[in-house]
GROMACS .gro file of C-alpha atoms in nm:
model
  277
    1UNK     CA    1  -0.016   0.013   0.011
    2UNK     CA    2   0.285   0.249   0.097
    3UNK     CA    3   0.438   0.199  -0.284
    4UNK     CA    4   0.122   0.274  -0.471
    5UNK     CA    5   0.035   0.620  -0.255
    6UNK     CA    6   0.341   0.745  -0.082
    7UNK     CA    7   0.615   0.692  -0.368
    8UNK     CA    8   0.407   0.946  -0.573
    9UNK     CA    9   0.362   1.160  -0.323
   10UNK     CA   10   0.740   1.193  -0.235
   11UNK     CA   11   0.831   1.213  -0.620
   12UNK     CA   12   0.581   1.515  -0.670
   13UNK     CA   13   0.685   1.686  -0.346
   14UNK     CA   14   1.066   1.666  -0.430
   15UNK     CA   15   1.012   1.777  -0.787
   16UNK     CA   16   0.830   2.082  -0.651
   17UNK     CA   17   1.097   2.200  -0.404
   18UNK     CA   18   1.355   2.120  -0.694
   19UNK     CA   19   1.164   2.366  -0.902
   20UNK     CA   20   1.106   2.626  -0.623
   21UNK     CA   21   1.509   2.583  -0.548
   22UNK     CA   22   1.589   2.667  -0.920
   23UNK     CA   23   1.333   2.960  -0.926
   24UNK     CA   24   1.478   3.107  -0.611
   25UNK     CA   25   1.826   3.084  -0.748
   26UNK     CA   26   1.708   3.271  -1.088
   27UNK     CA   27   1.611   3.552  -0.846
   28UNK     CA   28   1.941   3.600  -0.645
   29UNK     CA   29   2.133   3.896  -0.699
   30UNK     CA   30   2.411   3.907  -0.984
   31UNK     CA   31   2.640   4.026  -0.711
   32UNK     CA   32   2.640   3.686  -0.543
   33UNK     CA   33   2.886   3.391  -0.653
   34UNK     CA   34   2.748   3.189  -0.911
   35UNK     CA   35   2.711   2.865  -0.719
   36UNK     CA   36   2.430   2.647  -0.790
   37UNK     CA   37   2.235   2.555  -0.461
   38UNK     CA   38   2.239   2.221  -0.334
   39UNK     CA   39   1.915   2.055  -0.189
   40UNK     CA   40   1.981   1.818   0.112
   41UNK     CA   41   1.663   1.632   0.147
   42UNK     CA   42   1.619   1.575   0.541
   43UNK     CA   43   1.405   1.241   0.619
   44UNK     CA   44   1.461   1.273   1.020
   45UNK     CA   45   1.243   0.996   1.180
   46UNK     CA   46   1.085   0.883   0.826
   47UNK     CA   47   1.107   0.516   0.695
   48UNK     CA   48   1.404   0.442   0.501
   49UNK     CA   49   1.171   0.353   0.211
   50UNK     CA   50   1.107   0.721   0.162
   51UNK     CA   51   1.470   0.789   0.110
   52UNK     CA   52   1.492   0.519  -0.128
   53UNK     CA   53   1.194   0.641  -0.330
   54UNK     CA   54   1.337   0.997  -0.349
   55UNK     CA   55   1.663   0.817  -0.464
   56UNK     CA   56   1.499   0.620  -0.737
   57UNK     CA   57   1.341   0.975  -0.833
   58UNK     CA   58   1.722   1.090  -0.901
   59UNK     CA   59   1.798   1.274  -0.609
   60UNK     CA   60   2.142   1.205  -0.414
   61UNK     CA   61   2.205   1.450  -0.123
   62UNK     CA   62   2.040   1.344   0.183
   63UNK     CA   63   2.074   1.490   0.524
   64UNK     CA   64   2.040   1.307   0.879
   65UNK     CA   65   2.053   1.436   1.229
   66UNK     CA   66   2.108   1.066   1.385
   67UNK     CA   67   2.386   0.816   1.328
   68UNK     CA   68   2.180   0.506   1.379
   69UNK     CA   69   1.931   0.641   1.103
   70UNK     CA   70   2.198   0.670   0.872
   71UNK     CA   71   2.342   0.325   0.920
   72UNK     CA   72   1.994   0.171   0.900
   73UNK     CA   73   1.969   0.273   0.527
   74UNK     CA   74   2.019  -0.018   0.294
   75UNK     CA   75   2.333   0.098   0.085
   76UNK     CA   76   2.278  -0.180  -0.184
   77UNK     CA   77   1.952   0.014  -0.262
   78UNK     CA   78   2.136   0.348  -0.293
   79UNK     CA   79   2.482   0.306  -0.387
   80UNK     CA   80   2.551   0.666  -0.506
   81UNK     CA   81   2.391   0.845  -0.212
   82UNK     CA   82   2.580   1.124  -0.042
   83UNK     CA   83   2.523   1.160   0.342
   84UNK     CA   84   2.512   1.500   0.508
   85UNK     CA   85   2.516   1.474   0.912
   86UNK     CA   86   2.321   1.793   1.011
   87UNK     CA   87   2.274   1.708   1.383
   88UNK     CA   88   2.473   1.790   1.686
   89UNK     CA   89   2.792   1.555   1.696
   90UNK     CA   90   2.907   1.450   2.017
   91UNK     CA   91   3.270   1.338   2.047
   92UNK     CA   92   3.208   0.963   2.156
   93UNK     CA   93   3.001   0.918   1.829
   94UNK     CA   94   3.249   1.057   1.587
   95UNK     CA   95   3.403   0.705   1.513
   96UNK     CA   96   3.072   0.570   1.455
   97UNK     CA   97   2.990   0.843   1.220
   98UNK     CA   98   3.275   0.858   1.011
   99UNK     CA   99   3.241   0.474   0.954
  100UNK     CA  100   2.916   0.556   0.772
  101UNK     CA  101   2.953   0.447   0.402
  102UNK     CA  102   2.906   0.737   0.141
  103UNK     CA  103   2.957   0.998   0.408
  104UNK     CA  104   2.983   1.330   0.200
  105UNK     CA  105   2.968   1.628   0.442
  106UNK     CA  106   2.954   1.673   0.838
  107UNK     CA  107   2.796   2.039   0.863
  108UNK     CA  108   2.804   2.077   1.244
  109UNK     CA  109   3.180   2.095   1.363
  110UNK     CA  110   3.113   2.354   1.615
  111UNK     CA  111   3.430   2.364   1.803
  112UNK     CA  112   3.823   2.341   1.756
  113UNK     CA  113   3.818   2.032   2.000
  114UNK     CA  114   3.546   1.857   1.753
  115UNK     CA  115   3.749   1.958   1.459
  116UNK     CA  116   4.059   1.786   1.582
  117UNK     CA  117   3.857   1.490   1.710
  118UNK     CA  118   3.704   1.428   1.361
  119UNK     CA  119   4.037   1.499   1.204
  120UNK     CA  120   4.251   1.263   1.404
  121UNK     CA  121   3.964   1.011   1.356
  122UNK     CA  122   3.933   1.034   1.015
  123UNK     CA  123   4.312   0.997   0.946
  124UNK     CA  124   4.321   0.645   1.163
  125UNK     CA  125   4.002   0.509   0.992
  126UNK     CA  126   4.133   0.629   0.630
  127UNK     CA  127   4.496   0.529   0.653
  128UNK     CA  128   4.504   0.368   0.296
  129UNK     CA  129   4.325   0.663   0.140
  130UNK     CA  130   4.421   1.048   0.092
  131UNK     CA  131   4.081   1.148   0.072
  132UNK     CA  132   3.983   1.438   0.292
  133UNK     CA  133   3.641   1.474   0.468
  134UNK     CA  134   3.430   1.775   0.384
  135UNK     CA  135   3.308   1.965   0.687
  136UNK     CA  136   3.099   2.284   0.772
  137UNK     CA  137   3.171   2.478   1.084
  138UNK     CA  138   2.830   2.571   1.264
  139UNK     CA  139   2.765   2.909   1.387
  140UNK     CA  140   2.505   3.024   1.647
  141UNK     CA  141   2.386   3.324   1.477
  142UNK     CA  142   2.074   3.371   1.661
  143UNK     CA  143   2.238   3.324   2.034
  144UNK     CA  144   1.972   3.077   2.145
  145UNK     CA  145   2.097   2.860   2.432
  146UNK     CA  146   1.887   2.585   2.273
  147UNK     CA  147   2.098   2.613   1.956
  148UNK     CA  148   2.447   2.452   1.894
  149UNK     CA  149   2.720   2.638   1.729
  150UNK     CA  150   3.007   2.884   1.771
  151UNK     CA  151   2.967   3.217   1.864
  152UNK     CA  152   3.010   3.430   1.564
  153UNK     CA  153   3.324   3.613   1.680
  154UNK     CA  154   3.516   3.277   1.698
  155UNK     CA  155   3.440   3.178   1.333
  156UNK     CA  156   3.770   3.316   1.185
  157UNK     CA  157   4.009   3.148   1.458
  158UNK     CA  158   3.815   2.817   1.429
  159UNK     CA  159   3.844   2.816   1.060
  160UNK     CA  160   4.214   2.908   1.052
  161UNK     CA  161   4.264   2.646   1.291
  162UNK     CA  162   4.110   2.361   1.072
  163UNK     CA  163   4.283   2.509   0.768
  164UNK     CA  164   4.619   2.492   0.937
  165UNK     CA  165   4.606   2.211   1.156
  166UNK     CA  166   4.332   1.971   1.040
  167UNK     CA  167   4.511   1.788   0.737
  168UNK     CA  168   4.229   1.543   0.687
  169UNK     CA  169   3.958   1.786   0.681
  170UNK     CA  170   3.845   1.988   0.371
  171UNK     CA  171   3.667   2.313   0.490
  172UNK     CA  172   3.357   2.372   0.265
  173UNK     CA  173   3.148   2.636   0.433
  174UNK     CA  174   2.967   2.778   0.716
  175UNK     CA  175   2.628   2.657   0.857
  176UNK     CA  176   2.377   2.819   1.070
  177UNK     CA  177   2.005   2.686   1.193
  178UNK     CA  178   1.859   3.004   1.299
  179UNK     CA  179   1.568   3.111   1.500
  180UNK     CA  180   1.240   2.934   1.406
  181UNK     CA  181   0.954   3.137   1.255
  182UNK     CA  182   1.097   3.472   1.159
  183UNK     CA  183   0.870   3.712   0.980
  184UNK     CA  184   1.022   3.845   0.656
  185UNK     CA  185   0.803   4.122   0.676
  186UNK     CA  186   1.030   4.238   0.919
  187UNK     CA  187   1.316   4.250   0.648
  188UNK     CA  188   1.587   4.029   0.554
  189UNK     CA  189   1.632   3.734   0.802
  190UNK     CA  190   1.912   3.841   1.047
  191UNK     CA  191   2.059   3.512   1.106
  192UNK     CA  192   2.124   3.471   0.746
  193UNK     CA  193   2.264   3.826   0.707
  194UNK     CA  194   2.513   3.751   1.010
  195UNK     CA  195   2.614   3.429   0.818
  196UNK     CA  196   2.697   3.642   0.512
  197UNK     CA  197   2.894   3.857   0.711
  198UNK     CA  198   3.106   3.566   0.891
  199UNK     CA  199   3.183   3.442   0.534
  200UNK     CA  200   3.316   3.787   0.423
  201UNK     CA  201   3.506   3.793   0.749
  202UNK     CA  202   3.661   3.457   0.698
  203UNK     CA  203   3.739   3.546   0.312
  204UNK     CA  204   3.911   3.864   0.380
  205UNK     CA  205   4.093   3.765   0.681
  206UNK     CA  206   4.240   3.410   0.537
  207UNK     CA  207   4.232   3.527   0.171
  208UNK     CA  208   3.965   3.275   0.061
  209UNK     CA  209   3.754   3.314  -0.257
  210UNK     CA  210   3.397   3.365  -0.176
  211UNK     CA  211   3.292   3.105  -0.403
  212UNK     CA  212   3.488   2.853  -0.235
  213UNK     CA  213   3.311   2.905   0.093
  214UNK     CA  214   2.948   2.761   0.093
  215UNK     CA  215   2.663   2.871   0.315
  216UNK     CA  216   2.430   2.621   0.468
  217UNK     CA  217   2.113   2.782   0.553
  218UNK     CA  218   1.745   2.779   0.493
  219UNK     CA  219   1.512   2.501   0.576
  220UNK     CA  220   1.147   2.412   0.482
  221UNK     CA  221   0.994   2.736   0.611
  222UNK     CA  222   1.238   2.971   0.457
  223UNK     CA  223   1.480   2.811   0.194
  224UNK     CA  224   1.363   3.022  -0.096
  225UNK     CA  225   1.444   3.341   0.085
  226UNK     CA  226   1.784   3.178   0.204
  227UNK     CA  227   1.876   3.109  -0.164
  228UNK     CA  228   1.768   3.433  -0.261
  229UNK     CA  229   2.039   3.613  -0.021
  230UNK     CA  230   2.319   3.372  -0.090
  231UNK     CA  231   2.271   2.992   0.049
  232UNK     CA  232   2.430   2.750  -0.146
  233UNK     CA  233   2.291   2.439   0.054
  234UNK     CA  234   1.917   2.424   0.181
  235UNK     CA  235   1.812   2.129   0.402
  236UNK     CA  236   1.447   2.076   0.358
  237UNK     CA  237   1.277   1.773   0.525
  238UNK     CA  238   0.904   1.799   0.599
  239UNK     CA  239   0.805   1.991   0.278
  240UNK     CA  240   0.941   1.663   0.077
  241UNK     CA  241   0.862   1.381   0.318
  242UNK     CA  242   0.577   1.513   0.530
  243UNK     CA  243   0.557   1.615   0.903
  244UNK     CA  244   0.775   1.453   1.162
  245UNK     CA  245   0.678   1.123   1.331
  246UNK     CA  246   0.805   1.133   1.680
  247UNK     CA  247   0.821   0.808   1.870
  248UNK     CA  248   0.673   0.750   2.199
  249UNK     CA  249   0.452   1.057   2.188
  250UNK     CA  250   0.132   0.994   2.373
  251UNK     CA  251  -0.182   1.084   2.157
  252UNK     CA  252  -0.311   1.404   2.281
  253UNK     CA  253  -0.687   1.452   2.377
  254UNK     CA  254  -0.894   1.641   2.130
  255UNK     CA  255  -0.890   1.955   2.325
  256UNK     CA  256  -0.504   1.935   2.404
  257UNK     CA  257  -0.402   1.849   2.012
  258UNK     CA  258  -0.071   2.001   1.908
  259UNK     CA  259   0.186   1.928   1.648
  260UNK     CA  260   0.452   1.994   1.897
  261UNK     CA  261   0.592   1.663   2.061
  262UNK     CA  262   0.579   1.668   2.445
  263UNK     CA  263   0.883   1.774   2.655
  264UNK     CA  264   0.965   1.412   2.747
  265UNK     CA  265   0.961   1.311   2.386
  266UNK     CA  266   1.167   1.598   2.265
  267UNK     CA  267   1.430   1.507   2.514
  268UNK     CA  268   1.450   1.158   2.388
  269UNK     CA  269   1.497   1.288   2.038
  270UNK     CA  270   1.787   1.514   2.154
  271UNK     CA  271   2.049   1.249   2.208
  272UNK     CA  272   2.229   1.346   1.929
  273UNK     CA  273   2.062   1.666   1.793
  274UNK     CA  274   1.847   1.966   1.887
  275UNK     CA  275   1.797   2.070   1.543
  276UNK     CA  276   1.479   2.069   1.359
  277UNK     CA  277   1.483   2.083   0.987
   0.00000   0.00000   0.00000
């Protein structure tokens, strides 16, 4: 039954988002680097069959917040899949994550210590390979305590450390989550503007070309605006795969129905991440 109904829905939703990504890119200012935006389809809490269906429709870049979810996808069904890890990465999970086949990028390196750990682990696990691991540095542009990421004023020193001390890592760009529910009627999203400023600062200080430093910002509710102002990597989940399915969440009574999971359920989901795509 799933293959008859849901496969068609996933395909249509994916194509609709791809069209919106391309249209938003066409609206970008000509002063921005000409870097085609990458769509990362985030399937958090959804069954592997939905990832496989999107893959069959031609998509290749997928994002996950949980190492265990990435490991559960059958690689034989998706041999060319490219995994983006977008959750909070704890140092004790680094080795497990780096062992994932087809790991394309870790978008959430948020400290020098974590960068050093990922670097040393990658060197140890890939001794027979000269391939570097693509990483992004996560910045907490909104300053919210619930968000992970570097304070903005530590961006340059952290990137400089990675470039000079982490030979196994390829610095690909900057990432932010930003505050939820920002109203564009109030003007451009300040979190996106902050990430743009940090890129300018990094490139000027470390003599890097702007087009070589990607920006990962924008999710289901704001990815078009993010692309318009310069994002090169957007993380879209519910618009493609539907609303999240949180486990162990009691069914609310009619008068208390809510799309937000209970506090207890939310805490269980935060073992590796607090991000919501």
